[in-house]
Short mmCIF file of C-alpha atoms and ligand atoms in Angstrom, two decimals:
data_model
loop_
_atom_site.label_atom_id
_atom_site.label_comp_id
_atom_site.label_asym_id
_atom_site.label_seq_id
_atom_site.Cartn_x
_atom_site.Cartn_y
_atom_site.Cartn_z
CA MET A 20 109.91 134.16 85.44
CA GLY A 21 109.74 132.72 81.98
CA GLY A 22 106.94 130.25 82.65
CA ALA A 23 106.53 126.55 82.17
CA SER A 24 106.98 126.69 78.43
CA ARG A 25 110.32 128.48 78.65
CA ILE A 26 112.50 125.40 78.61
CA VAL A 27 110.49 123.41 76.10
CA ARG A 28 112.31 123.21 72.82
CA VAL A 29 110.41 122.16 69.77
CA ILE A 30 111.67 120.09 66.90
CA TYR A 31 109.86 118.93 63.83
CA ALA A 32 109.56 115.41 62.49
CA PRO A 33 107.57 114.11 59.54
CA GLY A 34 103.91 114.50 60.37
CA ALA A 35 104.37 115.32 64.01
CA MET A 36 105.70 117.98 66.29
CA ILE A 37 107.80 116.42 69.01
CA ARG A 38 108.50 118.20 72.24
CA TYR A 39 111.27 117.47 74.62
CA SER A 40 112.69 118.95 77.74
CA ASP A 41 115.87 119.78 79.59
CA PRO A 42 117.71 116.95 81.38
CA PRO A 43 116.16 115.95 84.69
CA ILE A 44 117.57 117.15 88.01
CA LEU A 45 119.33 114.45 90.08
CA LEU A 46 118.79 114.60 93.86
CA ARG A 47 120.85 112.53 96.31
CA ASP A 48 120.12 111.53 99.91
CA VAL A 49 116.44 112.26 99.36
CA PHE A 50 115.31 110.74 102.69
CA GLU A 51 117.20 110.92 105.98
CA ASP A 52 115.52 107.73 107.15
CA VAL A 53 114.70 105.22 104.41
CA GLY A 54 113.23 103.06 107.17
CA GLU A 55 110.18 105.35 107.11
CA VAL A 56 109.62 104.36 103.50
CA VAL A 57 110.02 100.68 104.34
CA GLY A 58 107.26 101.08 106.94
CA LEU A 59 105.04 102.72 104.34
CA LEU A 60 105.75 99.87 101.91
CA GLU A 61 104.85 97.27 104.52
CA ARG A 62 101.66 98.97 105.68
CA ASN A 63 100.40 99.25 102.10
CA ALA A 64 101.07 95.70 100.93
CA PRO A 65 100.07 93.75 98.92
CA TYR A 66 101.26 94.92 95.51
CA THR A 67 99.75 93.60 92.28
CA PRO A 68 101.11 93.13 88.73
CA LEU A 69 101.26 96.12 86.43
CA GLY A 70 98.16 96.33 84.27
CA GLY A 71 98.19 99.26 81.97
CA TRP A 72 96.46 100.45 78.90
CA TYR A 73 98.96 98.74 76.58
CA ARG A 74 98.04 95.28 77.95
CA PRO A 75 94.31 95.04 77.33
CA GLY A 76 92.44 91.79 77.73
CA VAL A 77 95.00 89.76 79.70
CA ASP A 78 93.79 86.41 81.03
CA LEU A 79 93.60 86.40 84.84
CA ASP A 80 94.68 82.75 85.15
CA THR A 81 97.59 82.64 82.72
CA PRO A 82 101.11 83.53 83.89
CA THR A 83 101.78 86.34 81.44
CA SER A 84 102.80 89.09 83.86
CA PRO A 85 106.40 89.79 84.76
CA MET A 86 107.12 90.42 88.43
CA TRP A 87 106.54 94.14 88.07
CA PHE A 88 104.22 95.05 90.91
CA GLN A 89 102.50 98.35 91.54
CA ASN A 90 100.34 100.14 94.04
CA ASP A 91 98.88 103.63 94.22
CA TRP A 92 99.49 105.66 97.35
CA VAL A 93 97.98 108.93 96.14
CA HIS A 94 95.58 109.74 93.32
CA ALA A 95 92.46 111.85 92.92
CA ASP A 96 90.40 109.76 95.37
CA LEU A 97 93.12 108.27 97.55
CA ARG A 98 95.80 109.37 99.98
CA VAL A 99 97.21 106.57 102.14
CA ALA A 100 98.42 107.45 105.63
CA GLY A 101 102.06 108.51 105.59
CA SER A 102 102.21 109.23 101.85
CA GLU A 103 102.82 112.91 102.70
CA LEU A 104 106.43 111.84 103.05
CA PHE A 105 106.53 111.81 99.25
CA LEU A 106 103.61 114.02 98.31
CA PHE A 107 104.97 117.14 100.02
CA HIS A 108 108.69 116.40 99.87
CA GLU A 109 110.33 119.83 99.99
CA ARG A 110 113.43 119.20 97.91
CA VAL A 111 111.49 117.32 95.24
CA THR A 112 108.93 120.15 95.06
CA GLN A 113 111.69 122.74 94.85
CA ALA A 114 113.43 120.76 92.11
CA ALA A 115 110.17 120.79 90.13
CA ARG A 116 109.94 124.57 90.59
CA ASP A 117 113.52 124.95 89.43
CA PHE A 118 113.13 122.58 86.49
CA TYR A 119 110.12 124.46 85.11
CA ASP A 120 110.97 127.92 86.48
CA ALA A 121 107.42 127.82 87.86
CA GLU A 122 105.78 129.06 91.05
CA VAL A 123 102.81 126.69 91.35
CA ILE A 124 103.42 122.96 91.93
CA VAL A 125 100.31 120.88 92.66
CA PRO A 126 101.31 117.32 93.62
CA HIS A 127 98.56 114.81 92.80
CA SER A 128 99.95 111.28 92.42
CA VAL A 129 102.31 108.93 94.22
CA TYR A 130 102.71 105.31 93.21
CA VAL A 131 105.11 102.48 93.79
CA ASN A 132 106.87 100.02 91.50
CA MET A 133 108.46 96.85 92.88
CA MET A 134 110.26 94.58 90.44
CA ALA A 135 112.33 91.42 90.32
CA ALA A 136 113.63 89.02 87.68
CA LEU A 137 112.92 90.98 84.51
CA GLU A 138 115.36 89.75 81.90
CA ARG A 139 114.39 92.51 79.47
CA SER A 140 113.61 96.20 79.84
CA GLY A 141 110.28 97.87 80.37
CA PRO A 142 108.81 99.72 77.39
CA ALA A 143 110.51 102.92 76.22
CA HIS A 144 107.75 105.48 76.54
CA THR A 145 106.60 108.93 77.50
CA ASP A 146 104.02 109.12 80.30
CA ASN A 147 100.37 109.53 79.39
CA PRO A 148 99.28 113.14 78.90
CA ARG A 149 96.39 115.07 80.41
CA PHE A 150 94.73 118.18 79.05
CA HIS A 151 92.41 120.68 80.66
CA GLY A 152 89.00 119.05 80.23
CA ARG A 153 90.40 115.80 78.76
CA ASP A 154 91.93 112.87 80.63
CA ARG A 155 91.55 109.10 80.79
CA SER A 156 88.24 109.42 82.67
CA ASN A 157 86.51 110.88 79.62
CA THR A 158 88.79 110.29 76.60
CA PRO A 159 90.34 107.11 75.13
CA MET A 160 94.03 106.81 75.90
CA TRP A 161 95.03 106.46 72.24
CA LEU A 162 93.33 109.77 71.53
CA LEU A 163 95.06 111.52 74.43
CA ARG A 164 98.41 110.28 73.18
CA THR A 165 97.64 111.29 69.60
CA MET A 166 96.63 114.72 70.88
CA LEU A 167 100.06 114.98 72.48
CA TRP A 168 101.97 113.82 69.41
CA SER A 169 99.98 116.01 67.06
CA GLY A 170 101.26 119.13 68.81
CA LEU A 171 97.84 120.68 68.18
CA PHE A 172 96.77 120.88 71.83
CA ASP A 173 99.80 122.34 73.55
CA ARG A 174 97.92 125.29 75.01
CA TYR A 175 95.56 122.84 76.75
CA THR A 176 98.27 120.47 78.06
CA ILE A 177 98.52 120.14 81.82
CA VAL A 178 102.27 120.38 82.31
CA GLN A 179 103.35 117.72 84.80
CA ALA A 180 106.57 117.21 86.70
CA THR A 181 107.66 113.69 87.62
CA SER A 182 110.06 112.49 90.29
CA ILE A 183 111.32 108.91 90.33
CA TRP A 184 112.95 107.91 93.60
CA TRP A 185 114.89 104.66 94.01
CA MET A 186 115.15 102.95 97.35
CA ASN A 187 118.05 100.64 96.69
CA ASP A 188 120.68 99.28 94.36
CA VAL A 189 119.99 95.94 92.77
CA GLU A 190 121.45 93.82 90.04
CA GLY A 191 120.64 95.86 86.91
CA GLY A 192 117.72 98.18 87.42
CA GLY A 193 119.09 101.27 85.67
CA LEU A 194 117.02 103.87 83.84
CA LEU A 195 117.59 104.89 80.23
CA TYR A 196 116.34 108.37 79.42
CA TRP A 197 116.46 110.59 76.37
CA PRO A 198 117.07 114.17 77.59
CA ASP A 199 118.36 115.22 74.15
CA GLY A 200 115.25 114.02 72.35
CA PRO A 201 114.29 110.68 70.81
CA ASP A 202 116.69 111.04 67.88
CA LYS A 203 119.78 111.28 70.13
CA PRO A 204 121.26 108.38 72.15
CA PRO A 205 119.90 107.87 75.66
CA HIS A 206 121.65 108.63 78.94
CA GLU A 207 121.61 106.07 81.75
CA HIS A 208 121.13 106.43 85.50
CA VAL A 209 122.62 103.24 86.90
CA GLY A 210 124.72 102.29 89.92
CA GLU A 211 124.55 104.24 93.19
CA MET A 212 120.85 104.84 92.66
CA ALA A 213 119.88 104.17 96.27
CA ASN A 214 118.02 107.13 97.79
CA THR A 215 118.39 109.24 94.62
CA ALA A 216 115.61 110.86 92.61
CA LEU A 217 115.36 112.24 89.09
CA VAL A 218 112.98 115.18 88.78
CA GLY A 219 111.95 116.30 85.33
CA ASP A 220 109.47 115.91 82.49
CA ASN A 221 108.63 112.24 81.88
CA HIS A 222 105.73 113.34 79.67
CA GLY A 223 108.06 115.04 77.23
CA MET A 224 111.12 112.81 77.66
CA PHE A 225 111.32 109.15 76.70
CA HIS A 226 112.51 106.82 79.44
CA GLN A 227 112.89 103.07 79.93
CA VAL A 228 113.49 100.85 82.94
CA GLY A 229 116.40 98.47 82.37
CA PRO A 230 116.43 94.73 83.13
CA VAL A 231 116.20 93.84 86.83
CA GLY A 232 117.93 90.84 88.44
CA PRO A 233 118.18 88.16 89.51
CA PHE A 234 118.88 86.91 85.99
CA ASP A 235 119.42 83.21 86.75
CA GLN A 236 115.99 82.08 85.51
CA GLY A 237 115.09 84.69 82.90
CA THR A 238 111.87 86.65 83.25
CA ARG A 239 109.66 84.89 85.77
CA LEU A 240 106.01 85.18 84.91
CA VAL A 241 103.01 85.22 87.24
CA THR A 242 99.28 85.65 86.68
CA PRO A 243 97.57 89.02 87.11
CA ARG A 244 96.20 87.62 90.40
CA ALA A 245 99.66 87.40 91.99
CA GLU A 246 100.51 89.51 95.04
CA LEU A 247 103.75 90.73 96.56
CA ALA A 248 103.84 91.26 100.33
CA PRO A 249 106.06 90.76 103.36
CA ALA A 250 106.44 87.01 104.00
CA GLY A 251 105.31 87.68 107.57
CA ASP A 252 107.39 84.88 109.07
CA GLY A 253 110.01 87.03 110.78
CA SER A 254 112.54 86.46 107.98
CA GLY A 255 112.25 90.04 106.68
CA GLU A 256 111.73 88.63 103.21
CA TRP A 257 108.99 89.56 100.78
CA ALA A 258 107.12 86.88 98.88
CA VAL A 259 105.23 86.65 95.61
CA THR A 260 102.14 84.51 96.08
CA ASP A 261 100.20 83.42 93.01
CA ARG A 262 96.91 81.58 93.36
CA GLY A 263 97.86 80.27 96.78
CA GLU A 264 101.46 79.29 96.04
CA VAL A 265 104.66 81.17 96.87
CA ARG A 266 106.44 81.62 93.53
CA TYR A 267 109.37 83.76 94.66
CA ARG A 268 110.82 85.24 97.81
CA ALA A 269 113.78 87.49 98.58
CA PRO A 270 114.85 90.18 101.03
CA LEU A 271 113.22 93.54 100.30
CA GLU A 272 116.54 95.06 99.27
CA ARG A 273 116.78 92.65 96.35
CA TYR A 274 113.58 93.99 94.77
CA ARG A 275 113.93 97.12 92.63
CA VAL A 276 111.75 99.60 94.57
CA SER A 277 110.92 102.98 93.04
CA VAL A 278 108.35 105.57 94.02
CA LEU A 279 106.91 107.97 91.48
CA TRP A 280 105.55 111.42 92.21
CA LYS A 281 103.64 113.63 89.84
CA ALA A 282 102.57 117.24 90.11
CA ASP A 283 100.79 119.74 87.90
CA VAL A 284 102.90 122.78 87.09
CA TYR A 285 101.84 126.36 86.43
CA PRO A 286 104.06 129.39 85.94
CA ASP A 287 101.94 131.35 88.44
CA GLU A 288 98.45 131.46 89.91
CA ALA A 289 97.04 133.79 87.25
CA GLU A 290 98.13 131.40 84.49
CA GLN A 291 96.70 128.46 86.49
CA GLN A 292 93.32 130.22 86.66
CA ARG A 293 93.42 131.07 82.97
CA GLN A 294 94.22 127.50 81.92
CA MET A 295 91.66 125.90 84.22
CA ALA A 296 88.93 128.20 82.89
CA ASP A 297 89.53 126.98 79.32
CA PRO A 298 88.74 123.22 79.19
CA LEU A 299 88.60 121.23 75.96
CA SER A 300 85.37 119.49 74.99
CA ILE A 301 85.33 116.43 72.74
CA PRO A 302 83.76 118.44 69.89
CA ASP A 303 86.65 120.92 70.32
CA VAL A 304 89.10 118.04 69.91
CA ALA A 305 87.39 116.82 66.75
CA ARG A 306 87.22 120.33 65.31
CA ILE A 307 90.93 121.00 65.91
CA PHE A 308 91.97 117.63 64.47
CA ASP A 309 89.68 117.91 61.46
CA ARG A 310 90.99 121.34 60.52
CA ASP A 311 94.55 120.02 60.63
CA LEU A 312 93.67 116.82 58.77
CA GLU A 313 92.07 118.89 56.06
CA GLU A 314 95.18 121.08 55.79
CA LYS A 315 97.31 117.94 55.55
CA ARG A 316 94.98 116.62 52.83
CA ALA A 317 94.49 113.44 54.84
CA ASP A 318 91.39 111.37 54.03
CA VAL A 319 90.48 110.53 57.62
CA ARG A 320 88.42 112.72 60.00
CA LEU A 321 87.96 112.29 63.74
CA ASP A 322 84.52 110.67 63.66
CA LEU A 323 83.35 110.84 67.28
CA ASP A 324 81.02 107.86 66.79
CA ARG A 325 83.97 105.62 65.86
CA LEU A 326 86.52 106.37 68.57
CA GLU A 327 86.85 102.64 69.39
CA ASP A 328 87.17 101.61 65.72
CA PRO A 329 90.66 100.13 65.11
CA GLY A 330 90.55 101.32 61.50
CA LEU A 331 89.95 104.90 62.55
CA ILE A 332 92.60 104.70 65.27
CA ALA A 333 95.20 103.35 62.82
CA ALA A 334 94.38 105.98 60.20
CA VAL A 335 94.65 108.88 62.66
CA ASN A 336 97.81 107.48 64.25
CA ALA A 337 99.38 107.19 60.79
CA VAL A 338 99.04 110.96 60.38
CA TYR A 339 100.48 111.70 63.86
CA PRO A 340 103.00 108.92 64.62
CA GLU A 341 104.77 108.68 67.94
CA ALA A 342 108.54 108.98 67.81
CA ILE A 343 110.59 105.82 68.35
CA PRO A 344 113.64 106.68 70.45
CA VAL A 345 117.01 105.59 69.07
CA GLY A 346 118.93 103.08 71.17
CA LYS A 347 115.90 101.72 72.99
CA ALA A 348 116.31 98.25 74.45
CA PRO A 349 113.95 95.33 73.69
CA SER A 350 110.96 95.35 76.04
CA ILE A 351 109.30 92.55 77.99
CA PHE A 352 106.06 93.78 76.39
CA ASP A 353 107.31 93.57 72.78
CA PRO A 354 105.44 90.92 70.78
CA ALA A 355 107.31 87.61 71.09
FE1 FE2 B 30 107.05 106.39 82.71
#
């Protein structure tokens, strides 16, 4: 067993060390009975618009949100009834073992995306990282991402596998992904996506959701208060209700439905114990950054009293820029 780091290749870019992974594993016919998933979707309605750390300060009464709805089924403090269907899926778990050549797979998150009428793509991105001792509960997201892109904290990274499962085929709705790294053109998973899953490393590999139909009225916007749920009138349709009014309705199969699964990955139990016994403190983070910044002869230091200061954030990010993947499509969240 070569361990979780075996397949990670490392390339160098100006100012940053970028990591990327092998191509994801494609699974077909993931569920024998997709109807079980439909039941789970119905029982856990309603779904609410995607928030996210890259959309701070949105106004609750202004229609600025695309119809990209989300709901958590499993996270640290939550496990909805029936979510075991995804959480402990045997083939998905085995694919994660195979992808990482790892023995220990600890599934921890399941969440759902439901989308309709997005004329442009989602953002091209890598998923937010976690480190032993450092995650979004105790560390600003920009700092976690800069820790990732700096390459300075690899030994503390919690390696995570991701599975994306698609329920159905819709107009558009493909996935661009960059298995050869951000400087090579993307691949696309599109067409015949129903009941398939891609299992791989979405934390090390850029990916981007493509536009989702219907395209007849462009991107339809709702407020952050909008909800998506079964219409409940026997029609089998699902409806988007925003501040008391139905803004959109369509049969479930016309919404792009995907379910994401995430698991921590360890080569074996001994390595899991070793990593978990070695958490990073915030002073550790500052010390590691400052040593590197000094070596790079950069003027900025990671001043722990100024972690919310936009000037500090910009200066640190300038030293450790994120890659921009070639061939990415315009995003609904790009500035107008
Ligand atoms: Fe993602």
